[in-house]
Coordinates of C-alpha atoms and ligand atoms in Angstrom, one line a residue:
Chain A
X1 CA 29.2 -8.0 18.6
X2 CA 29.7 -5.2 21.3
X3 CA 27.8 -5.9 24.5
X4 CA 27.1 -2.2 25.2
X5 CA 25.4 0.1 22.9
X6 CA 25.3 3.9 22.8
X7 CA 21.7 4.5 22.0
X8 CA 19.7 7.7 21.6
X9 CA 16.1 7.7 22.8
X10 CA 13.8 10.5 21.6
X11 CA 10.9 10.2 24.0
X12 CA 7.5 11.9 23.7
X13 CA 6.8 13.7 27.0
X14 CA 3.5 15.2 28.2
X15 CA 2.9 17.1 31.4
X16 CA -0.8 17.0 32.4
X17 CA -0.5 20.0 34.7
X18 CA 0.8 22.5 32.1
X19 CA -0.6 20.5 29.1
X20 CA 2.8 20.9 27.5
X21 CA 4.0 18.2 25.1
X22 CA 7.6 17.9 23.8
X23 CA 10.2 15.4 22.7
X24 CA 13.1 14.8 25.0
X25 CA 16.4 13.2 23.9
X26 CA 18.3 10.9 26.2
X27 CA 21.7 9.5 25.5
X28 CA 22.1 6.1 27.2
X29 CA 25.0 3.6 27.4
X30 CA 23.1 0.3 27.7
X31 CA 24.0 -3.3 27.8
X32 CA 22.6 -5.4 24.9
X33 CA 20.5 -7.6 27.1
X34 CA 18.8 -4.7 28.9
X35 CA 15.1 -4.5 28.1
X36 CA 13.5 -1.1 27.3
X37 CA 11.9 -1.0 30.8
X38 CA 15.4 -1.4 32.2
X39 CA 16.6 1.5 30.1
X40 CA 13.8 3.7 31.3
X41 CA 14.6 2.8 34.9
X42 CA 18.2 3.7 34.2
X43 CA 17.1 7.1 32.8
X44 CA 15.0 7.6 36.0
X45 CA 18.0 6.7 38.2
X46 CA 20.8 8.5 36.4
X47 CA 19.3 11.3 34.3
X48 CA 15.7 12.2 34.8
X49 CA 13.5 11.0 37.7
X50 CA 10.5 12.7 36.1
X51 CA 10.2 10.4 33.0
X52 CA 6.9 8.5 33.5
X53 CA 6.3 5.0 32.0
X54 CA 4.2 2.0 32.9
X55 CA 4.9 -1.6 33.7
X56 CA 3.8 -4.2 36.1
X57 CA 4.7 -7.9 35.6
X58 CA 7.7 -7.2 33.4
X59 CA 7.6 -10.5 31.8
X60 CA 5.0 -10.1 29.0
X61 CA 2.0 -11.2 30.9
X62 CA 0.0 -8.2 32.0
X63 CA 0.0 -5.9 28.9
X64 CA 0.6 -2.7 30.8
X65 CA 3.9 -1.7 29.2
X66 CA 2.9 -1.2 25.6
X67 CA 4.8 1.6 23.8
X68 CA 5.6 2.6 20.2
X69 CA 9.3 2.2 19.1
X70 CA 10.0 3.7 15.7
X71 CA 6.3 3.4 14.8
X72 CA 6.0 -0.2 16.0
X73 CA 3.7 -1.0 19.0
X74 CA 5.4 -3.5 21.3
X75 CA 6.0 -4.4 24.9
X76 CA 8.8 -2.4 26.6
X77 CA 9.4 -5.4 29.0
X78 CA 10.2 -7.7 26.1
X79 CA 12.3 -5.7 23.7
X80 CA 16.1 -6.1 24.3
X81 CA 18.4 -3.2 23.3
X82 CA 20.4 -5.6 21.2
X83 CA 17.2 -6.8 19.4
X84 CA 16.0 -3.3 18.9
X85 CA 19.3 -2.3 17.2
X86 CA 19.0 -5.4 14.9
X87 CA 15.4 -5.1 14.2
X88 CA 15.3 -1.4 13.4
X89 CA 18.8 -1.2 12.0
X90 CA 19.6 2.0 14.0
X91 CA 20.8 3.3 17.3
X92 CA 18.2 6.0 17.5
X93 CA 14.8 5.2 18.8
X94 CA 11.7 7.4 18.6
X95 CA 9.5 6.4 21.5
X96 CA 5.8 7.3 21.8
X97 CA 2.9 6.2 24.0
X98 CA 0.4 3.8 22.3
X99 CA -2.3 5.7 20.5
X100 CA -5.4 3.9 21.6
X101 CA -6.2 5.9 24.7
X102 CA -5.6 9.4 26.1
X103 CA -2.1 10.0 27.5
X104 CA -2.0 10.6 31.2
X105 CA 1.7 11.5 31.4
X106 CA 4.7 10.9 29.1
X107 CA 4.4 7.2 28.1
X108 CA 1.5 6.3 30.4
X109 CA -1.9 6.1 28.8
X110 CA -5.4 5.7 30.4
X111 CA -5.7 1.9 30.0
X112 CA -9.1 2.1 31.8
X113 CA -10.4 3.9 28.7
X114 CA -8.8 1.4 26.4
X115 CA -10.4 -1.4 28.4
X116 CA -13.8 0.1 27.8
X117 CA -13.6 -1.5 24.3
X118 CA -12.8 -4.9 25.7
X119 CA -15.6 -4.6 28.2
X120 CA -18.0 -3.7 25.4
X121 CA -17.1 -7.1 23.9
X122 CA -18.0 -8.9 27.1
X123 CA -14.9 -11.1 27.4
X124 CA -16.6 -13.8 29.5
X125 CA -19.2 -16.5 29.0
X126 CA -22.5 -14.5 29.1
X127 CA -24.7 -17.6 29.4
X128 CA -22.5 -20.7 30.2
X129 CA -23.9 -24.0 29.1
X130 CA -24.8 -26.2 32.2
X131 CA -22.2 -28.7 33.2
X132 CA -23.0 -32.2 32.1
X133 CA -24.7 -34.3 34.9
X134 CA -22.0 -37.0 35.1
X135 CA -19.3 -34.8 36.4
X136 CA -18.6 -31.3 37.6
X137 CA -16.6 -30.2 34.6
X138 CA -17.6 -29.1 31.1
X139 CA -15.3 -30.9 28.8
X140 CA -14.0 -29.4 25.6
X141 CA -12.4 -31.8 23.1
X142 CA -8.7 -31.1 22.3
X143 CA -9.7 -30.7 18.6
X144 CA -12.2 -28.0 19.4
X145 CA -9.9 -26.2 21.8
X146 CA -7.1 -26.3 19.3
X147 CA -9.2 -24.1 16.9
X148 CA -9.2 -21.1 19.3
X149 CA -6.8 -21.7 22.2
X150 CA -4.2 -19.4 20.6
X151 CA -6.6 -16.4 20.9
X152 CA -7.2 -17.0 24.6
X153 CA -3.5 -16.0 25.2
X154 CA -4.2 -12.4 24.5
X155 CA -3.0 -10.1 27.3
X156 CA -4.8 -7.0 26.1
X157 CA -1.7 -4.9 25.6
X158 CA -3.5 -3.0 22.8
X159 CA -0.5 -3.2 20.5
X160 CA -2.7 -4.7 17.8
X161 CA -5.3 -1.9 18.3
X162 CA -2.6 0.7 18.0
X163 CA -1.2 -0.8 14.8
X164 CA -4.7 -1.3 13.2
X165 CA -5.7 0.6 10.1
X166 CA -9.1 1.4 11.6
X167 CA -9.3 1.0 15.3
X168 CA -8.5 4.6 16.0
X169 CA -11.9 5.5 14.9
X170 CA -15.0 3.6 15.8
X171 CA -13.9 0.0 15.3
X172 CA -13.9 -1.8 18.7
X173 CA -10.5 -3.0 17.8
X174 CA -8.8 -6.3 17.0
X175 CA -8.4 -7.6 20.5
X176 CA -11.9 -6.8 21.6
X177 CA -13.4 -8.2 18.5
X178 CA -11.3 -11.3 18.8
X179 CA -12.5 -11.9 22.3
X180 CA -16.0 -11.8 21.1
X181 CA -15.2 -14.3 18.3
X182 CA -13.4 -16.6 20.7
X183 CA -16.6 -16.9 22.7
X184 CA -18.6 -17.7 19.6
X185 CA -16.2 -20.5 19.1
X186 CA -16.3 -21.7 22.7
X187 CA -18.9 -24.5 23.0
X188 CA -19.7 -23.4 26.5
X189 CA -21.2 -20.1 25.4
X190 CA -24.9 -20.2 24.6
X191 CA -25.6 -16.5 24.1
X192 CA -24.9 -16.5 20.4
X193 CA -27.5 -13.8 19.4
X194 CA -26.0 -10.9 21.3
X195 CA -22.5 -12.0 20.2
X196 CA -23.5 -12.1 16.5
X197 CA -25.1 -8.6 16.8
X198 CA -21.8 -7.4 18.2
X199 CA -19.8 -9.1 15.5
X200 CA -21.9 -7.6 12.7
X201 CA -22.7 -4.3 14.3
X202 CA -21.5 -0.9 13.2
X203 CA -18.3 -1.1 15.3
X204 CA -17.8 -4.8 14.5
X205 CA -15.9 -6.8 12.1
X206 CA -16.8 -4.8 8.9
X207 CA -14.4 -2.1 10.0
X208 CA -11.6 -4.6 9.7
X209 CA -9.9 -4.5 6.3
X210 CA -7.6 -7.5 6.7
X211 CA -4.6 -5.2 6.9
X212 CA -3.1 -7.7 9.2
X213 CA -1.0 -5.2 11.1
X214 CA -2.5 -6.7 14.3
X215 CA -1.0 -10.1 13.6
X216 CA 2.3 -8.5 12.5
X217 CA 2.8 -6.7 15.8
X218 CA 1.2 -9.0 18.4
X219 CA 3.8 -9.8 21.1
X220 CA 2.0 -13.1 21.8
X221 CA 2.2 -14.0 18.1
X222 CA -1.5 -14.5 17.9
X223 CA -2.8 -14.5 14.3
X224 CA -5.6 -12.1 15.1
X225 CA -6.6 -11.4 11.5
X226 CA -7.2 -15.1 11.1
X227 CA -9.9 -15.0 13.8
X228 CA -11.4 -11.8 12.5
X229 CA -11.7 -13.5 9.1
X230 CA -13.4 -16.5 10.7
X231 CA -15.9 -13.9 12.0
X232 CA -16.5 -12.7 8.4
X233 CA -16.7 -16.2 7.1
X234 CA -19.5 -16.5 9.7
X235 CA -19.4 -20.2 10.5
X236 CA -20.7 -20.3 14.0
Chain B
X1 CA 6.6 -9.7 6.2
X2 CA 5.5 -11.9 9.1
X3 CA 6.5 -15.5 8.9
X4 CA 9.2 -14.5 6.5
X5 CA 10.4 -18.1 6.3
X6 CA 8.9 -18.9 2.9
X7 CA 10.4 -15.8 1.2
X8 CA 13.4 -16.5 -1.1
X9 CA 16.7 -14.7 -0.9
X10 CA 16.1 -12.8 -4.1
X11 CA 12.7 -11.7 -2.9
X12 CA 14.0 -10.5 0.5
X13 CA 16.7 -8.5 -1.4
X14 CA 14.1 -6.9 -3.6
X15 CA 12.0 -6.1 -0.6
X16 CA 14.9 -4.6 1.2
X17 CA 15.5 -2.3 -1.8
X18 CA 11.8 -1.3 -2.0
X19 CA 11.9 -0.6 1.8
X20 CA 14.4 2.2 1.2
X21 CA 11.5 4.4 0.0
X22 CA 10.9 6.7 3.0
X23 CA 7.2 6.1 3.8
X24 CA 7.7 2.3 3.2
X25 CA 10.8 2.3 5.4
X26 CA 8.7 3.5 8.3
X27 CA 5.6 1.4 7.9
X28 CA 6.9 -1.9 6.5
X29 CA 9.0 -2.8 9.6
X30 CA 6.4 -1.3 12.0
X31 CA 3.1 -2.5 10.6
X32 CA 4.0 -5.1 8.0
X33 CA 3.5 -5.3 4.2
X34 CA -0.2 -6.3 4.4
X35 CA -0.9 -3.0 6.1
X36 CA 0.8 -1.1 3.2
X37 CA -1.1 -3.3 0.7
X38 CA -4.4 -2.4 2.4
X39 CA -3.6 1.3 2.1
X40 CA -2.7 0.7 -1.5
X41 CA -6.1 -1.1 -2.0
X42 CA -7.9 1.9 -0.6
X43 CA -6.0 4.4 -2.7
X44 CA -6.4 2.3 -5.8
X45 CA -10.1 2.0 -5.1
X46 CA -10.5 5.7 -4.8
X47 CA -8.4 6.4 -7.9
X48 CA -10.7 4.0 -9.8
X49 CA -13.8 5.8 -8.5
X50 CA -12.4 9.1 -9.9
X51 CA -11.5 7.5 -13.2
X52 CA -14.9 5.9 -13.4
X53 CA -16.7 9.3 -13.1
X54 CA -14.4 10.8 -15.8
X55 CA -15.0 7.7 -18.0
X56 CA -18.8 7.9 -17.7
X57 CA -18.5 11.6 -18.7
X58 CA -16.4 11.0 -21.8
X59 CA -18.7 8.1 -22.9
X60 CA -21.7 10.4 -22.6
X61 CA -20.1 12.4 -25.4
X62 CA -21.1 9.5 -27.7
X63 CA -24.5 11.3 -28.0
X64 CA -22.5 13.6 -30.2
X65 CA -20.2 11.3 -32.2
X66 CA -18.2 14.1 -33.8
X67 CA -17.2 15.6 -30.4
X68 CA -16.4 12.1 -29.1
X69 CA -14.1 11.3 -32.0
X70 CA -12.4 14.7 -31.7
X71 CA -11.9 14.2 -28.0
X72 CA -10.6 10.7 -28.5
X73 CA -8.1 12.0 -31.1
X74 CA -6.9 14.5 -28.5
X75 CA -6.5 11.8 -25.9
X76 CA -4.5 9.8 -28.4
X77 CA -1.5 12.1 -27.7
X78 CA 1.3 10.0 -26.2
X79 CA 1.1 11.8 -22.8
X80 CA -2.5 10.9 -22.4
X81 CA -1.9 7.4 -23.7
X82 CA 0.8 7.0 -21.1
X83 CA -1.5 8.2 -18.3
X84 CA -4.2 5.9 -19.5
X85 CA -1.8 3.0 -19.5
X86 CA -0.9 4.0 -15.9
X87 CA -4.6 3.3 -15.0
X88 CA -3.7 -0.4 -15.6
X89 CA -1.7 -0.2 -12.3
X90 CA -4.6 0.5 -9.9
X91 CA -6.9 -1.7 -12.0
X92 CA -4.8 -4.8 -11.7
X93 CA -3.6 -4.1 -8.2
X94 CA -7.1 -3.5 -6.8
X95 CA -8.6 -6.4 -8.7
X96 CA -5.9 -9.0 -7.7
X97 CA -5.8 -7.7 -4.1
X98 CA -9.6 -7.7 -3.9
X99 CA -9.4 -11.3 -5.0
X100 CA -6.8 -12.0 -2.4
X101 CA -9.0 -10.5 0.3
X102 CA -12.0 -12.5 -0.8
X103 CA -9.9 -15.7 -0.7
X104 CA -8.5 -14.8 2.8
X105 CA -11.8 -13.7 4.4
X106 CA -14.2 -16.2 2.8
X107 CA -12.3 -19.2 1.6
X108 CA -9.7 -19.5 4.4
X109 CA -6.7 -19.2 2.0
X110 CA -3.9 -18.3 4.4
X111 CA -0.9 -18.9 2.2
X112 CA -0.2 -15.2 1.9
X113 CA 3.3 -15.5 0.5
X114 CA 2.2 -17.6 -2.4
X115 CA -0.9 -15.4 -3.1
X116 CA 1.1 -12.2 -2.9
X117 CA 3.9 -13.6 -5.1
X118 CA 1.3 -14.7 -7.7
X119 CA -0.3 -11.2 -7.5
X120 CA 3.0 -9.5 -8.3
X121 CA 3.8 -11.8 -11.2
X122 CA 0.3 -11.6 -12.8
X123 CA 0.1 -7.9 -12.1
X124 CA 3.4 -7.1 -13.9
X125 CA 2.4 -9.4 -16.8
X126 CA -0.9 -7.6 -17.2
X127 CA 0.7 -4.1 -17.1
X128 CA 3.2 -5.3 -19.7
X129 CA 0.5 -6.8 -22.0
X130 CA -1.7 -3.6 -21.8
X131 CA 1.4 -1.5 -22.5
X132 CA 2.1 -3.7 -25.6
X133 CA -1.4 -3.2 -26.8
X134 CA -1.1 0.6 -26.3
X135 CA 1.9 0.7 -28.5
X136 CA 0.7 -1.8 -31.2
X137 CA -3.0 -1.0 -31.3
X138 CA -3.5 -3.6 -34.1
X139 CA -4.6 -6.7 -32.3
X140 CA -7.9 -8.3 -33.5
X141 CA -10.4 -10.3 -31.6
X142 CA -14.1 -11.1 -32.0
X143 CA -15.7 -8.9 -29.3
X144 CA -18.7 -11.2 -29.0
X145 CA -16.5 -14.2 -28.4
X146 CA -14.3 -12.4 -26.0
X147 CA -17.3 -11.2 -23.9
X148 CA -19.0 -14.5 -24.0
X149 CA -16.0 -16.2 -22.4
X150 CA -15.4 -13.3 -20.0
X151 CA -19.0 -13.1 -18.9
X152 CA -19.1 -16.9 -18.3
X153 CA -16.0 -16.8 -16.1
X154 CA -17.5 -13.8 -14.3
X155 CA -20.7 -15.6 -13.7
X156 CA -18.9 -18.6 -12.3
X157 CA -16.9 -16.4 -9.9
X158 CA -20.1 -14.5 -9.0
X159 CA -22.0 -17.8 -8.2
X160 CA -19.1 -19.3 -6.2
X161 CA -18.9 -16.3 -3.9
X162 CA -22.7 -15.9 -3.8
X163 CA -23.2 -19.5 -2.5
X164 CA -20.3 -19.2 -0.1
X165 CA -21.6 -16.1 1.8
X166 CA -25.3 -15.7 1.1
X167 CA -26.3 -17.7 4.2
X168 CA -23.9 -16.0 6.6
X169 CA -25.1 -13.4 9.0
X170 CA -23.1 -10.5 7.4
X171 CA -25.1 -7.5 6.2
X172 CA -26.5 -7.7 2.7
X173 CA -24.5 -4.7 1.5
X174 CA -21.2 -6.1 2.8
X175 CA -22.0 -9.4 1.0
X176 CA -22.9 -7.6 -2.2
X177 CA -19.5 -5.8 -2.1
X178 CA -17.7 -9.1 -2.3
X179 CA -20.2 -10.6 -4.8
X180 CA -20.0 -7.6 -7.2
X181 CA -16.2 -7.6 -6.7
X182 CA -15.9 -11.2 -7.8
X183 CA -18.1 -10.6 -10.8
X184 CA -16.1 -7.6 -11.9
X185 CA -12.8 -9.3 -11.4
X186 CA -12.7 -11.0 -14.9
X187 CA -14.9 -8.2 -16.4
X188 CA -12.7 -5.3 -15.5
X189 CA -9.4 -7.0 -16.3
X190 CA -10.9 -8.1 -19.7
X191 CA -12.4 -4.7 -20.3
X192 CA -9.1 -2.8 -20.2
X193 CA -7.4 -5.5 -22.4
X194 CA -10.0 -5.6 -25.1
X195 CA -10.6 -1.8 -25.3
X196 CA -7.0 -1.2 -26.1
X197 CA -6.2 -4.1 -28.4
X198 CA -6.8 -1.8 -31.3
X199 CA -7.6 1.8 -31.7
X200 CA -11.1 1.4 -33.1
X201 CA -12.7 -0.8 -30.4
X202 CA -12.4 1.8 -27.7
X203 CA -11.9 5.1 -29.5
X204 CA -14.0 5.2 -32.7
X205 CA -17.6 6.2 -32.3
X206 CA -18.8 4.2 -35.3
X207 CA -17.3 1.0 -34.1
X208 CA -18.6 1.6 -30.5
X209 CA -22.1 2.5 -31.7
X210 CA -22.2 -0.6 -34.0
X211 CA -21.2 -2.8 -31.1
X212 CA -23.7 -1.2 -28.8
X213 CA -26.5 -2.3 -31.1
X214 CA -26.1 -5.8 -29.9
X215 CA -28.6 -6.7 -27.1
X216 CA -25.9 -9.0 -25.6
X217 CA -23.4 -6.2 -25.3
X218 CA -26.1 -3.9 -23.9
X219 CA -27.0 -6.5 -21.3
X220 CA -23.4 -7.0 -20.3
X221 CA -22.8 -3.3 -20.0
X222 CA -26.0 -2.8 -18.0
X223 CA -25.1 -5.4 -15.4
X224 CA -21.5 -4.2 -15.3
X225 CA -22.4 -0.6 -14.6
X226 CA -24.9 -1.4 -11.9
X227 CA -22.4 -3.7 -10.1
X228 CA -19.6 -1.2 -10.6
X229 CA -21.6 1.7 -9.2
X230 CA -22.8 -0.3 -6.2
X231 CA -19.3 -1.5 -5.4
X232 CA -17.8 1.9 -5.8
X233 CA -20.5 3.6 -3.7
X234 CA -20.4 1.0 -0.9
X235 CA -16.6 1.2 -1.0
X236 CA -16.6 5.0 -0.5
X237 CA -19.3 4.7 2.2
X238 CA -17.2 2.0 3.9
X239 CA -14.2 4.3 4.0
X240 CA -16.2 7.2 5.4
X241 CA -17.9 4.9 8.0
X242 CA -14.4 4.0 9.3
X243 CA -13.8 7.6 10.3
X244 CA -17.2 9.0 11.1
X245 CA -19.5 7.7 13.9
X246 CA -23.1 6.9 13.0
X247 CA -25.1 10.1 13.2
X248 CA -26.3 13.0 11.0
X249 CA -22.8 13.7 9.4
X250 CA -22.5 10.1 8.3
X251 CA -26.1 10.1 7.1
X252 CA -25.6 13.3 5.0
X253 CA -22.4 11.9 3.4
X254 CA -24.0 8.6 2.7
X255 CA -26.9 10.4 0.9
X256 CA -24.3 12.4 -1.1
X257 CA -22.6 9.2 -2.2
X258 CA -25.9 7.6 -3.2
X259 CA -26.8 10.7 -5.2
X260 CA -23.4 10.7 -7.0
X261 CA -23.8 7.0 -7.9
X262 CA -27.5 7.4 -8.9
X263 CA -26.7 10.3 -11.2
X264 CA -23.8 8.3 -12.8
X265 CA -26.2 5.3 -13.1
X266 CA -28.7 7.5 -14.9
X267 CA -26.2 8.8 -17.4
X268 CA -24.7 5.4 -17.9
X269 CA -28.0 3.5 -18.4
X270 CA -29.5 6.3 -20.6
X271 CA -26.5 5.9 -22.9
X272 CA -26.8 2.1 -23.0
X273 CA -30.6 2.3 -23.8
X274 CA -30.3 5.1 -26.3
X275 CA -27.4 3.9 -28.4
Ligands
LIG301 C1 -12.3 -5.8 -10.4 C2 -12.6 -6.4 -9.4 C3 -12.7 -5.8 -8.0 C4 -12.6 -6.6 -6.9 C5 -12.3 -8.1 -6.9 C6 -12.7 -5.7 -5.8 C7 -12.7 -6.1 -4.5 C8 -12.9 -5.3 -3.4 C9 -13.0 -5.8 -2.0 C10 -12.9 -7.2 -1.6 C11 -13.1 -4.7 -1.3 C12 -13.2 -4.6 0.2 C13 -12.0 -4.2 0.9 C14 -12.2 -4.0 2.3 O1 -13.3 -3.9 2.9 O2 -11.2 -3.8 3.0 C15 -13.1 -3.5 -2.1 C16 -13.2 -2.2 -1.7 C17 -13.3 -1.1 -2.5 N1 -13.4 -1.2 -3.9 FE1 -13.2 -2.8 -5.1 N2 -12.9 -4.4 -6.2 C18 -12.9 -4.4 -7.6 C19 -13.1 -3.4 -8.4 C20 -13.3 -2.1 -8.0 C21 -13.6 -0.9 -8.9 C22 -13.6 -1.0 -10.4 C23 -13.7 0.2 -8.1 C24 -13.9 1.6 -8.4 C25 -14.6 2.1 -9.3 C26 -13.5 -0.3 -6.7 C27 -13.6 0.6 -5.6 C28 -13.5 0.2 -4.3 C29 -13.4 1.0 -3.2 C30 -13.5 2.5 -3.2 C31 -13.3 0.2 -2.1 C32 -13.2 0.6 -0.6 C33 -11.8 0.5 -0.1 C34 -11.6 0.5 1.4 O3 -12.6 0.2 2.1 O4 -10.5 0.7 1.8 N3 -13.3 -1.6 -6.7 N4 -13.0 -3.9 -3.4
LIG302 S1 -4.0 -9.7 20.5 FE1 -1.9 -9.6 20.9 S2 -1.4 -7.4 20.5 FE2 -3.6 -7.6 20.7 S3 -3.9 -7.0 22.8 FE3 -3.8 -9.3 22.7 S4 -1.7 -9.8 23.1 FE4 -1.8 -7.6 22.6
LIG303 S1 -6.6 -7.1 10.1 FE1 -8.3 -5.9 10.8 S2 -8.0 -5.7 12.9 FE2 -6.1 -6.4 12.1 S3 -5.0 -4.5 11.8 FE3 -6.0 -5.0 10.0 S4 -7.9 -3.8 10.0 FE4 -7.1 -3.9 12.1
LIG304 S1 5.1 -5.2 32.1 FE1 3.6 -6.8 32.0 S2 3.5 -7.1 29.8 FE2 5.2 -5.8 30.0

């Protein structure tokens, strides 16, 4: 296996000043263990300082580096060049911004707008149950926690929402809906009524068609469609 | 496919061949097979809605048996027969996949590899059997016995799904979509089989009119057409509602869908009552 790859990146560019969009091709000689964020940085250093992209933690924890590579939404800080060549069976990669929010520049999208959906789902305990008198903690049994802990690992990267068959329209989206369902499963949440209204509202779980693209792309390997189906099964 | 662990070598070879088709080669690795199947479900559903309108129209010709028989003879041409046979594809695909969705969403059946594998095998078998009937056209069966069994199975499916979801907080229309789907599952699969077992059952006005004299058959057809039109109407509405925000446009389109289904119901029921 060669350790350097000659790869071609066809990157969607957008300049907000001139409102021009175009596709720019970069030829990069990249080590197999470079991540896509490293490749972008290499392009900035060696070829084109104007290419804009986003990242923050660079270890799959903050969700700010989502992009689409050959149609698949994923984290640029996680995808190795070697893996990309294997996975997509090519050396040419078409790179686009995720499609869930307006593009600010090149690969950078307005995550604030995307987060509006998550905020609409109120991703916190609206009315927490009072802590039991014996101690200062609210205890959740391991069995109960086990049923939903996977969903709490979501980093809101919006890869699922980008892949989803219907979240480009007026479905709140898989991650936002899941964060509502998680709180319905959380024994500490007492505000069930508002959560149920959100779940079965016009932008709620009916817009999900169990296409399971969300679970397919989630970089945290959360089986999102499982949780959405629990919402439809309606056992809360 | 996600969790590809349970897929056999032969299956992954077949999948890799199918993935060479351009649109699949883009979406299968980037969104997964379930995503493609969902689009297939949608397109098959819409195809069936189109076919349903055409079907209700040709049946309404039964008011003039001579025209009906002439039309049926025309449709007996092998090109039309072939096209009609092709309808078995969306019928069985949408039915089996609808069943899969109901199992996944309401009965927590998550063994997707097994379910999809069974769907493929049963689907191919069904298409093959329907094709055999189209070529042979000589199979005999007691229509009353056939429908008695099929209606019983349909009622069981209907009741199981009804009891499972009736008490949940989902909207009534959404629940009815699943309930009508489960009732139609045996009915629709059976309908296509029995209508093509021999030429007369589905294409000869005398045979059809004689059958339609039975109150049992009338009752079965009545329930079926109501369920079918509701399911088709809500299905089309649900697709539109995915794309259009609640407001005047969605309202007008919804009214259009209701009118189309109501007009079809009128023609269908008039036929059942009059014959
Ligand atoms: C035979 C048994 C059938 C079953 C089990 C069944 C099941 C289902 C289910 C579960 C859905 C919901 C899918 C979703 O929301 O994602 C659905 C949608 C739909 N069905 Fe059926 N169906 C059947 C027959 C039919 C027939 C005969 C027609 C047309 C005349 C039809 C037309 C539709 C349409 C248009 C949709 C909407 C598709 C979408 O939302 O993407 N179905 N069906
Ligand atoms: S569920 Fe997964 S894909 Fe979706 S936002 Fe959360 S981490 Fe990202
Ligand atoms: S399962 Fe539902 S939420 Fe997930 S991609 Fe499909 S439609 Fe979207
Ligand atoms: S940079 Fe934080 S998830 Fe990729």
